[in-house]
């Protein structure tokens, strides 16, 4: 058997591997997601009411003591007759079509319909992204023969961050406000703090984090946030600043391409990379020991599941174990570890029940490039995504009924390239799913803008809190499910890495299109000075999170989870208080009307 030939075969199969932990699990725990979002909105509204009653955010007749910078800004605002007469900031709600209800009717209870509509748009975005958009991106990665790390940093990052990206596009080209920037900033904080916190508290285990992946993504993320602060400090974005952000992401893609080489350099290891077909030192493949006991319901770490395997495994299995080591990026490790977990669990359960492992032509199923999967779960997954098959179980029927209008709409308008019949139409699936993401994002931002206007919450605060959480809570739930399978390390690395895309592409690309293509030489204005302080808080939150992980010896456990969730609560409180001019004057209050 030629080892080098089999190594190449394994590497070619990487992009074609079926995802073990289905992205559709983003739609698990729908009630918990809706409850969390409503609780967050209620908390922000209550805090806004308290600050408003205390007189913050309101302009007194006698004027406000402001520094020279803000004195100049108020003089500039006074040159606009409409602003001088109203002495307030025009809300972004006027950039959308007129609502069916007046502001008074919404305050009397009609706003609940808008909250339900916004929650439904969050669900619609999760469905179209999971079932169509991400699937088409996987097919594109296969056709382009991209490595896992490059694919993860480009197309797959776009798949997971599509709602935030389109919210930013709508903020730049439609509302001309800060709701898009606020969504990106709030989503970034949510991804880092809430995902780490939830995984630490509810994963049911202590997760040992890989220092290189966290260090690499965190360092580049901090550089990205520093660049963002420097560019938005003067409250406007010019063409070269947006170009720098996009080019910085190109640099991140290069880093991911040479990830294994850089990791060996900084780790001081001289081992050759297996991905290049070279040998690896003996200590990479550690001796495996038979576990004393293994239960079906237990939560198991990746290393434990590997060590529970018999030592006499064949080359493909050994190759997968090598791919779980830290020579590979988090995306590769996630998929390889997923294959190992499912396969080894099946072997152990089948062995305990006296069932033989399936063998085809003298080779085990894993050797043929397949994964032993739970047939019932596959059928159940298909039922939940088909508008014509009613699933079993009361909860599944409820989820299916709620999702049915979206499932039916997408079924007839987008070819599902995950099915062999439509596989060759993956580009059409990509284009049509992009269109639907744009449509759902538009309605999502519209509803959130109306909610914020009705409750008297500034657009940027709605972006940082409700809108950011709505686009990120499904990822948080998915990360928790993955973490409970022993993959919390990869969940944390991916949550930080996806934020690099949010900052550099989610903001840089719409700004570049506006200043370089649509209206060359124009500028994108940042309306809220408080956004600068929120980004500074974001930088501080990331730094404190990494410091906490380091002090905790790179272990993700309950106490670290509580620590980062407290940081998230502090970030939200300070962001709201800054927007309401508690510490210093940053912006005019939002105009309120009865219609």
Coordinates of C-alpha atoms in Angstrom, one line a residue:
X1 CA 0.0 0.0 0.0
X2 CA 1.5 3.3 -1.0
X3 CA 1.1 5.7 1.9
X4 CA 1.7 8.9 -0.1
X5 CA -1.0 8.0 -2.5
X6 CA -3.5 7.4 0.3
X7 CA -2.5 10.6 1.9
X8 CA -3.4 12.5 -1.3
X9 CA -6.7 10.7 -1.5
X10 CA -7.6 11.7 2.0
X11 CA -6.8 15.3 1.3
X12 CA -8.9 15.3 -1.8
X13 CA -11.9 14.0 0.1
X14 CA -11.7 16.7 2.7
X15 CA -13.9 19.3 1.0
X16 CA -16.4 16.6 0.0
X17 CA -17.0 15.2 3.5
X18 CA -20.6 15.3 4.6
X19 CA -21.1 17.5 7.6
X20 CA -21.6 15.4 10.7
X21 CA -22.9 18.1 13.0
X22 CA -25.6 19.5 10.8
X23 CA -25.8 23.2 10.6
X24 CA -29.6 22.7 10.7
X25 CA -29.1 22.4 14.5
X26 CA -29.0 26.1 14.5
X27 CA -32.8 25.8 14.6
X28 CA -32.8 23.7 17.7
X29 CA -34.3 25.2 20.9
X30 CA -36.4 27.7 19.1
X31 CA -38.3 28.7 22.2
X32 CA -35.1 29.3 24.1
X33 CA -33.8 31.5 21.3
X34 CA -37.0 33.5 21.1
X35 CA -37.1 33.8 24.9
X36 CA -33.5 35.0 25.1
X37 CA -34.1 37.7 22.4
X38 CA -37.2 39.0 24.0
X39 CA -35.5 39.1 27.4
X40 CA -32.7 41.1 25.9
X41 CA -35.0 43.5 24.2
X42 CA -37.0 43.9 27.4
X43 CA -33.9 44.6 29.4
X44 CA -32.6 47.2 26.9
X45 CA -36.0 48.9 26.8
X46 CA -36.2 49.0 30.6
X47 CA -32.8 50.5 30.9
X48 CA -33.6 53.1 28.2
X49 CA -36.7 54.1 30.0
X50 CA -34.8 54.6 33.3
X51 CA -32.1 56.7 31.5
X52 CA -34.7 58.8 29.7
X53 CA -36.6 59.5 32.9
X54 CA -33.4 60.4 34.6
X55 CA -32.9 63.1 31.9
X56 CA -30.1 61.4 30.0
X57 CA -30.2 61.8 26.3
X58 CA -32.4 64.8 26.5
X59 CA -31.3 68.3 25.6
X60 CA -32.0 71.0 28.2
X61 CA -33.1 74.4 27.2
X62 CA -30.0 75.9 28.7
X63 CA -27.8 73.9 26.5
X64 CA -25.2 71.3 27.1
X65 CA -21.6 71.5 28.2
X66 CA -19.6 70.0 25.4
X67 CA -16.0 70.0 24.4
X68 CA -14.6 71.9 21.5
X69 CA -15.1 68.9 19.1
X70 CA -18.7 68.6 19.9
X71 CA -19.2 72.3 19.9
X72 CA -18.1 72.3 16.3
X73 CA -20.4 69.5 15.5
X74 CA -23.4 71.2 17.0
X75 CA -22.5 74.3 14.9
X76 CA -22.4 72.1 11.8
X77 CA -25.7 70.6 12.7
X78 CA -27.2 74.0 13.3
X79 CA -26.5 74.9 9.6
X80 CA -29.1 72.5 8.7
X81 CA -32.5 74.3 9.2
X82 CA -34.4 71.1 9.7
X83 CA -32.0 69.8 12.4
X84 CA -31.9 73.2 14.1
X85 CA -35.7 73.3 14.3
X86 CA -36.1 69.7 15.5
X87 CA -32.9 69.6 17.6
X88 CA -32.9 65.8 17.2
X89 CA -31.6 63.0 15.0
X90 CA -33.9 61.8 12.2
X91 CA -34.6 58.1 12.8
X92 CA -33.9 55.5 10.1
X93 CA -37.5 54.4 10.1
X94 CA -38.4 57.1 7.6
X95 CA -36.1 55.4 5.0
X96 CA -38.5 52.4 4.9
X97 CA -42.1 52.2 3.6
X98 CA -44.9 53.5 5.9
X99 CA -46.1 51.1 8.5
X100 CA -49.7 49.9 8.7
X101 CA -49.9 51.2 12.3
X102 CA -49.3 54.6 13.7
X103 CA -46.7 55.2 16.5
X104 CA -49.5 55.5 19.0
X105 CA -51.1 52.2 17.9
X106 CA -47.7 50.5 18.1
X107 CA -47.2 51.8 21.7
X108 CA -50.7 50.5 22.6
X109 CA -49.6 46.9 21.7
X110 CA -49.2 46.6 17.9
X111 CA -45.4 46.6 18.3
X112 CA -45.8 43.0 19.5
X113 CA -46.6 42.1 15.9
X114 CA -43.4 43.7 14.7
X115 CA -41.4 41.7 17.3
X116 CA -43.0 38.5 16.1
X117 CA -42.2 39.5 12.5
X118 CA -38.6 40.2 13.4
X119 CA -38.2 36.8 15.2
X120 CA -39.7 35.1 12.1
X121 CA -37.2 36.8 9.9
X122 CA -34.4 35.5 12.1
X123 CA -35.8 32.0 11.6
X124 CA -36.1 32.5 7.9
X125 CA -32.5 33.6 7.6
X126 CA -31.4 30.6 9.6
X127 CA -33.3 28.3 7.3
X128 CA -32.1 29.8 4.0
X129 CA -28.5 30.0 5.2
X130 CA -28.4 26.5 6.6
X131 CA -30.3 24.5 3.9
X132 CA -29.3 26.4 0.7
X133 CA -26.7 29.0 1.0
X134 CA -24.1 27.1 3.0
X135 CA -24.7 24.0 0.9
X136 CA -24.1 25.9 -2.3
X137 CA -20.9 27.4 -0.8
X138 CA -19.6 23.9 0.0
X139 CA -20.2 22.9 -3.6
X140 CA -18.3 25.9 -4.8
X141 CA -15.4 25.0 -2.5
X142 CA -15.4 21.5 -4.0
X143 CA -15.3 22.8 -7.6
X144 CA -12.5 25.3 -6.8
X145 CA -10.6 22.6 -4.9
X146 CA -9.9 25.0 -2.0
X147 CA -8.2 23.8 1.2
X148 CA -10.3 23.6 4.3
X149 CA -8.7 26.6 6.0
X150 CA -9.0 28.9 2.9
X151 CA -12.6 27.8 2.3
X152 CA -13.4 28.4 6.0
X153 CA -11.9 31.9 5.9
X154 CA -13.7 32.9 2.7
X155 CA -16.9 31.1 1.5
X156 CA -17.9 29.4 4.8
X157 CA -17.3 32.6 6.7
X158 CA -19.6 34.4 4.3
X159 CA -22.2 31.6 4.9
X160 CA -22.2 32.0 8.7
X161 CA -22.0 35.8 8.6
X162 CA -24.4 36.5 5.7
X163 CA -27.2 38.1 7.8
X164 CA -24.7 40.5 9.4
X165 CA -23.2 41.4 6.0
X166 CA -26.6 42.2 4.5
X167 CA -27.6 44.2 7.5
X168 CA -24.5 46.3 7.0
X169 CA -25.3 46.7 3.3
X170 CA -28.8 47.9 4.2
X171 CA -27.4 50.3 6.7
X172 CA -25.0 51.8 4.2
X173 CA -27.3 52.0 1.1
X174 CA -30.8 52.2 2.4
X175 CA -31.1 53.6 6.0
X176 CA -27.8 55.7 5.7
X177 CA -27.5 55.1 9.5
X178 CA -25.6 53.2 12.1
X179 CA -27.8 50.2 12.4
X180 CA -25.5 48.1 10.2
X181 CA -22.4 49.1 12.0
X182 CA -24.1 48.5 15.3
X183 CA -25.1 45.0 14.2
X184 CA -21.5 44.1 13.2
X185 CA -20.1 45.5 16.5
X186 CA -22.8 43.9 18.6
X187 CA -22.6 40.6 16.8
X188 CA -18.8 40.6 17.3
X189 CA -19.2 41.0 21.0
X190 CA -21.9 38.4 21.2
X191 CA -19.9 35.9 19.2
X192 CA -16.8 36.2 21.4
X193 CA -18.4 36.6 24.9
X194 CA -21.8 34.8 24.7
X195 CA -20.6 31.8 22.7
X196 CA -17.6 31.3 25.0
X197 CA -19.8 31.9 28.1
X198 CA -22.6 29.6 27.0
X199 CA -20.2 26.8 26.0
X200 CA -18.3 27.2 29.3
X201 CA -21.4 27.0 31.5
X202 CA -23.5 24.4 29.7
X203 CA -21.0 22.2 27.9
X204 CA -20.9 19.9 30.9
X205 CA -17.1 19.5 30.7
X206 CA -13.8 21.3 30.9
X207 CA -12.6 22.1 27.3
X208 CA -8.9 22.5 26.8
X209 CA -8.3 25.3 24.2
X210 CA -5.6 25.2 21.6
X211 CA -3.5 28.3 22.2
X212 CA -2.4 28.8 18.6
X213 CA -5.9 29.0 17.0
X214 CA -7.2 31.4 19.7
X215 CA -4.0 33.4 19.6
X216 CA -3.9 33.7 15.8
X217 CA -7.5 34.8 15.4
X218 CA -7.5 37.0 18.5
X219 CA -4.4 38.9 17.4
X220 CA -5.6 39.5 13.9
X221 CA -9.1 40.4 15.3
X222 CA -7.5 43.0 17.7
X223 CA -5.6 44.5 14.8
X224 CA -8.8 44.7 12.8
X225 CA -10.7 46.5 15.6
X226 CA -7.8 48.9 16.1
X227 CA -7.9 49.8 12.4
X228 CA -11.7 50.2 12.7
X229 CA -11.3 52.6 15.6
X230 CA -8.8 54.7 13.8
X231 CA -11.0 54.9 10.7
X232 CA -14.3 55.8 12.3
X233 CA -12.8 58.2 14.9
X234 CA -13.4 61.2 12.6
X235 CA -17.0 60.0 11.9
X236 CA -16.5 59.4 8.2
X237 CA -15.1 56.6 6.0
X238 CA -13.2 57.5 2.8
X239 CA -12.3 55.2 -0.1
X240 CA -8.8 54.2 1.0
X241 CA -9.9 53.3 4.5
X242 CA -12.5 50.9 3.2
X243 CA -9.9 49.5 0.8
X244 CA -7.5 48.9 3.7
X245 CA -10.1 46.8 5.6
X246 CA -10.7 44.6 2.6
X247 CA -7.0 44.1 1.9
X248 CA -6.5 43.2 5.6
X249 CA -8.9 40.4 5.1
X250 CA -6.9 39.2 2.0
X251 CA -4.0 39.1 4.4
X252 CA -6.0 37.0 6.8
X253 CA -6.7 34.5 4.0
X254 CA -3.0 34.2 3.3
X255 CA -2.4 33.5 7.0
X256 CA -5.0 30.8 6.9
X257 CA -3.4 29.3 3.7
X258 CA 0.0 29.0 5.5
X259 CA -1.5 28.3 8.9
X260 CA 0.2 25.0 9.5
X261 CA 3.7 26.4 8.5
X262 CA 3.2 29.4 10.8
X263 CA 2.0 27.2 13.7
X264 CA 5.1 25.0 13.4
X265 CA 7.3 28.1 13.3
X266 CA 5.8 29.7 16.4
X267 CA 5.6 26.4 18.2
X268 CA 9.2 25.7 17.6
X269 CA 8.5 22.4 16.0
X270 CA 10.5 21.1 13.1
X271 CA 8.0 18.5 12.0
X272 CA 6.9 18.4 8.4
X273 CA 3.3 18.9 7.6
X274 CA 1.3 15.8 6.8
X275 CA -0.9 17.9 4.5
X276 CA 2.0 18.3 2.2
X277 CA 2.6 14.5 2.0
X278 CA 5.6 14.6 4.4
X279 CA 6.4 12.5 7.4
X280 CA 5.4 13.4 10.9
X281 CA 7.3 12.7 14.1
X282 CA 6.3 9.8 16.2
X283 CA 4.9 11.8 19.0
X284 CA 2.1 13.2 16.8
X285 CA 0.4 9.8 16.8
X286 CA 0.2 9.1 20.5
X287 CA -0.3 5.6 21.8
X288 CA -3.9 4.9 22.3
X289 CA -5.2 3.1 25.4
X290 CA -8.4 1.3 25.9
X291 CA -10.9 3.2 28.0
X292 CA -12.2 1.5 31.1
X293 CA -15.8 2.4 30.6
X294 CA -17.8 4.3 28.0
X295 CA -21.4 5.3 28.2
X296 CA -23.8 6.3 25.4
X297 CA -25.0 9.5 27.1
X298 CA -21.8 10.8 28.4
X299 CA -20.1 14.0 27.1
X300 CA -16.7 13.1 25.8
X301 CA -13.7 15.1 24.7
X302 CA -12.1 14.5 21.3
X303 CA -8.8 13.2 22.9
X304 CA -10.8 10.8 25.1
X305 CA -12.7 9.4 22.2
X306 CA -9.5 8.8 20.3
X307 CA -7.8 7.2 23.3
X308 CA -10.7 4.9 23.7
X309 CA -10.0 3.3 20.3
X310 CA -8.1 0.1 19.8
X311 CA -4.4 0.7 18.8
X312 CA -4.5 -1.5 15.7
X313 CA -6.2 0.9 13.3
X314 CA -5.5 1.1 9.6
X315 CA -4.0 4.0 7.7
X316 CA -7.2 6.0 6.8
X317 CA -8.2 6.0 10.5
X318 CA -4.6 7.0 11.4
X319 CA -4.8 9.8 8.8
X320 CA -8.0 11.2 10.4
X321 CA -6.3 11.2 13.8
X322 CA -3.4 13.1 12.4
X323 CA -5.8 15.7 10.9
X324 CA -7.3 16.3 14.4
X325 CA -3.9 17.5 15.7
X326 CA -3.0 21.1 15.8
X327 CA -1.1 21.1 12.5
X328 CA -4.5 21.8 10.8
X329 CA -6.9 24.7 11.2
X330 CA -10.1 24.6 13.2
X331 CA -12.3 23.9 10.3
X332 CA -10.4 20.8 9.3
X333 CA -10.1 19.6 12.9
X334 CA -13.8 20.1 13.4
X335 CA -14.8 17.9 10.5
X336 CA -12.2 15.2 11.1
X337 CA -13.0 15.1 14.9
X338 CA -16.7 14.8 14.0
X339 CA -16.0 11.8 11.8
X340 CA -14.0 10.2 14.5
X341 CA -16.6 10.8 17.2
X342 CA -19.4 9.4 15.2
X343 CA -17.4 6.4 14.0
X344 CA -15.9 5.5 17.3
X345 CA -19.3 5.9 19.2
X346 CA -20.9 3.6 16.6
X347 CA -18.1 1.0 17.0
X348 CA -18.3 1.0 20.8
X349 CA -22.1 0.9 20.9
X350 CA -22.3 -1.8 18.3
X351 CA -19.5 -3.8 20.0
X352 CA -21.4 -3.6 23.3
X353 CA -24.5 -5.0 21.6
X354 CA -22.6 -7.7 19.7
X355 CA -23.1 -6.0 16.3
X356 CA -20.4 -6.1 13.7
X357 CA -19.0 -3.0 12.0
X358 CA -20.1 -2.8 8.4
X359 CA -17.4 -4.1 6.0
X360 CA -17.4 -3.5 2.3
X361 CA -15.0 -5.4 0.1
X362 CA -12.9 -6.3 3.1
X363 CA -12.6 -2.7 4.3
X364 CA -14.4 -0.9 7.1
X365 CA -16.9 1.8 6.3
X366 CA -14.6 4.6 7.4
X367 CA -11.9 3.3 5.1
X368 CA -14.2 3.7 2.2
X369 CA -14.6 7.4 3.0
X370 CA -18.0 7.0 4.6
X371 CA -19.3 7.7 8.1
X372 CA -21.7 5.6 10.0
X373 CA -24.6 7.9 10.8
X374 CA -27.8 7.5 12.6
X375 CA -30.4 6.7 10.1
X376 CA -33.4 7.9 12.1
X377 CA -31.8 11.3 12.8
X378 CA -31.1 11.7 9.0
X379 CA -34.8 10.9 8.3
X380 CA -35.9 13.2 11.0
X381 CA -33.7 16.0 9.7
X382 CA -35.2 15.5 6.2
X383 CA -38.7 15.7 7.6
X384 CA -38.0 19.0 9.4
X385 CA -36.7 20.6 6.1
X386 CA -39.4 19.2 3.8
X387 CA -42.7 21.1 3.4
X388 CA -44.5 17.9 2.3
X389 CA -43.5 15.5 5.1
X390 CA -45.0 15.9 8.5
X391 CA -42.4 14.9 11.2
X392 CA -43.1 12.7 14.2
X393 CA -43.3 14.1 17.7
X394 CA -45.3 17.0 19.1
X395 CA -42.3 19.4 19.2
X396 CA -41.1 18.6 15.8
X397 CA -44.6 19.0 14.4
X398 CA -44.8 22.5 16.0
X399 CA -41.4 23.5 14.6
X400 CA -42.4 22.2 11.2
X401 CA -45.7 24.0 11.2
X402 CA -44.1 27.3 12.2
X403 CA -41.4 27.0 9.5
X404 CA -43.8 25.6 6.8
X405 CA -44.4 28.9 4.9
X406 CA -40.7 29.5 4.6
X407 CA -39.9 25.9 3.7
X408 CA -42.6 25.9 1.0
X409 CA -41.4 29.3 -0.4
X410 CA -37.7 28.2 -0.6
X411 CA -38.6 24.7 -1.9
X412 CA -40.2 26.2 -5.0
X413 CA -37.7 29.0 -5.6
X414 CA -34.3 27.6 -4.8
X415 CA -32.9 24.3 -6.2
X416 CA -31.5 22.2 -3.3
X417 CA -28.0 21.3 -4.6
X418 CA -27.5 18.9 -1.7
X419 CA -29.7 16.5 -3.6
X420 CA -28.1 14.7 -6.6
X421 CA -30.8 15.8 -9.0
X422 CA -30.0 19.5 -8.4
X423 CA -26.3 19.3 -7.6
X424 CA -25.2 20.8 -10.9
X425 CA -27.2 23.9 -10.3
X426 CA -25.2 25.0 -7.3
X427 CA -24.4 28.4 -8.8
X428 CA -28.1 29.1 -9.3
X429 CA -28.8 27.9 -5.8
X430 CA -26.1 30.3 -4.6
X431 CA -27.6 33.3 -6.5
X432 CA -31.2 32.7 -5.5
X433 CA -30.3 32.0 -1.8
X434 CA -28.4 35.3 -1.8
X435 CA -31.4 37.1 -3.1
X436 CA -33.6 35.6 -0.4
X437 CA -31.0 36.5 2.3
X438 CA -31.1 40.1 1.1
X439 CA -35.0 40.1 1.1
X440 CA -35.2 38.6 4.6
X441 CA -32.5 40.9 5.9
X442 CA -34.3 43.9 4.6
X443 CA -37.5 43.0 6.4
X444 CA -35.5 42.1 9.5
X445 CA -33.8 45.5 9.7
X446 CA -37.1 47.2 8.8
X447 CA -39.0 45.5 11.7
X448 CA -36.1 46.1 14.2
X449 CA -36.0 49.8 13.2
X450 CA -39.7 50.2 13.8
X451 CA -39.4 48.4 17.2
X452 CA -36.5 50.7 18.2
X453 CA -38.4 53.8 17.1
X454 CA -41.5 52.8 18.9
X455 CA -39.7 52.0 22.2
X456 CA -37.5 55.1 21.9
X457 CA -34.3 53.1 21.5
X458 CA -31.6 54.5 19.2
X459 CA -30.9 52.6 16.0
X460 CA -27.3 51.8 17.0
X461 CA -28.4 50.3 20.3
X462 CA -31.0 48.1 18.5
X463 CA -28.2 47.0 16.2
X464 CA -25.8 46.3 19.0
X465 CA -28.3 44.3 21.1
X466 CA -31.5 42.9 19.5
X467 CA -30.4 42.7 15.9
X468 CA -26.9 41.4 16.7
X469 CA -28.3 38.8 19.0
X470 CA -30.9 37.7 16.6
X471 CA -28.4 37.0 13.9
X472 CA -25.9 35.3 16.3
X473 CA -28.1 33.3 18.7
X474 CA -28.5 30.4 16.2
X475 CA -24.7 30.2 15.9
X476 CA -24.5 30.2 19.7
X477 CA -26.9 27.3 20.0
X478 CA -25.1 25.4 17.3
X479 CA -21.8 26.0 19.1
X480 CA -23.3 24.7 22.4
X481 CA -24.4 21.5 20.7
X482 CA -21.0 21.0 19.2
X483 CA -19.3 21.8 22.5
X484 CA -21.4 19.1 24.2
X485 CA -20.0 16.6 21.7
X486 CA -16.4 17.5 22.9
X487 CA -15.6 20.1 20.2
X488 CA -15.7 23.3 22.3
X489 CA -12.2 24.1 21.2
X490 CA -13.2 24.4 17.6
X491 CA -16.4 26.2 18.4
X492 CA -14.4 28.9 20.3
X493 CA -11.8 29.2 17.5
X494 CA -14.5 29.5 14.8
X495 CA -16.5 32.1 16.8
X496 CA -13.4 34.4 17.1
X497 CA -12.3 33.8 13.5
X498 CA -15.8 34.6 12.0
X499 CA -15.6 38.0 13.7
X500 CA -12.6 38.9 11.5
X501 CA -14.9 38.5 8.5
X502 CA -17.6 40.6 10.1
X503 CA -15.3 43.5 10.8
X504 CA -13.2 43.6 7.7
X505 CA -15.7 42.4 5.0
X506 CA -19.0 43.0 6.7
X507 CA -18.1 46.7 7.1
X508 CA -15.2 47.1 4.6
X509 CA -17.0 45.7 1.6
X510 CA -20.2 47.9 1.7
X511 CA -18.1 51.0 2.5
X512 CA -15.8 50.2 -0.5
X513 CA -18.7 49.7 -2.8
X514 CA -20.2 53.0 -1.8
X515 CA -17.0 55.1 -1.9
X516 CA -15.2 53.4 -4.9
X517 CA -17.9 52.0 -7.2
X518 CA -21.3 53.6 -6.7
X519 CA -20.2 57.1 -5.9
X520 CA -16.4 57.4 -6.3
X521 CA -14.8 59.9 -3.9
X522 CA -17.9 60.0 -1.6
X523 CA -17.7 59.4 2.1
X524 CA -19.8 57.2 4.5
X525 CA -20.8 59.2 7.5
X526 CA -20.9 57.7 11.0
X527 CA -23.8 59.4 12.7
X528 CA -23.3 58.3 16.3
X529 CA -20.1 59.3 18.1
X530 CA -21.0 56.8 20.8
X531 CA -20.2 54.0 18.3
X532 CA -16.5 54.9 18.6
X533 CA -16.7 54.2 22.3
X534 CA -18.6 51.0 21.7
X535 CA -15.9 49.7 19.4
X536 CA -13.3 50.7 22.1
X537 CA -15.4 48.7 24.5
X538 CA -15.3 45.8 22.0
X539 CA -11.5 45.9 21.9
X540 CA -11.4 45.9 25.7
X541 CA -13.8 43.0 25.9
X542 CA -11.7 40.9 23.6
X543 CA -8.5 41.7 25.4
X544 CA -10.1 40.9 28.8
X545 CA -11.5 37.6 27.4
X546 CA -8.1 36.5 26.1
X547 CA -6.5 37.5 29.4
X548 CA -9.1 35.5 31.3
X549 CA -8.5 32.4 29.1
X550 CA -4.8 32.8 29.7
X551 CA -5.2 33.1 33.5
X552 CA -7.5 30.1 33.5
X553 CA -4.7 28.1 31.8
X554 CA -6.4 27.8 28.4
X555 CA -9.3 25.9 29.9
X556 CA -12.9 26.7 29.1
X557 CA -15.0 25.8 32.2
X558 CA -17.9 27.1 34.3
X559 CA -16.1 29.9 36.0
X560 CA -14.7 31.3 32.7
X561 CA -18.1 31.1 31.2
X562 CA -19.6 33.2 34.0
X563 CA -16.7 35.6 33.7
X564 CA -17.2 36.4 30.0
X565 CA -21.0 36.6 30.4
X566 CA -20.5 39.2 33.0
X567 CA -18.2 41.1 30.6
X568 CA -21.0 41.0 28.0
X569 CA -23.5 42.4 30.5
X570 CA -21.1 45.2 31.3
X571 CA -20.5 45.9 27.6
X572 CA -24.3 46.3 27.0
X573 CA -24.8 48.5 30.0
X574 CA -21.9 50.9 29.0
X575 CA -23.0 50.9 25.4
X576 CA -26.5 51.9 26.2
X577 CA -25.3 54.6 28.7
X578 CA -22.9 56.1 26.2
X579 CA -25.6 56.4 23.6
X580 CA -27.8 58.2 26.1
X581 CA -25.1 60.7 26.9
X582 CA -24.6 59.6 30.5
X583 CA -20.8 60.1 30.5
X584 CA -20.5 62.8 27.8
X585 CA -22.5 64.2 25.0
X586 CA -22.2 62.0 21.9
X587 CA -25.3 62.5 19.8
X588 CA -28.7 64.2 19.6
X589 CA -31.7 62.3 20.8
X590 CA -33.9 60.5 18.3
X591 CA -36.9 62.5 17.0
X592 CA -40.2 61.2 18.2
X593 CA -43.5 61.6 16.3
X594 CA -47.0 60.4 16.7
X595 CA -47.4 59.0 13.1

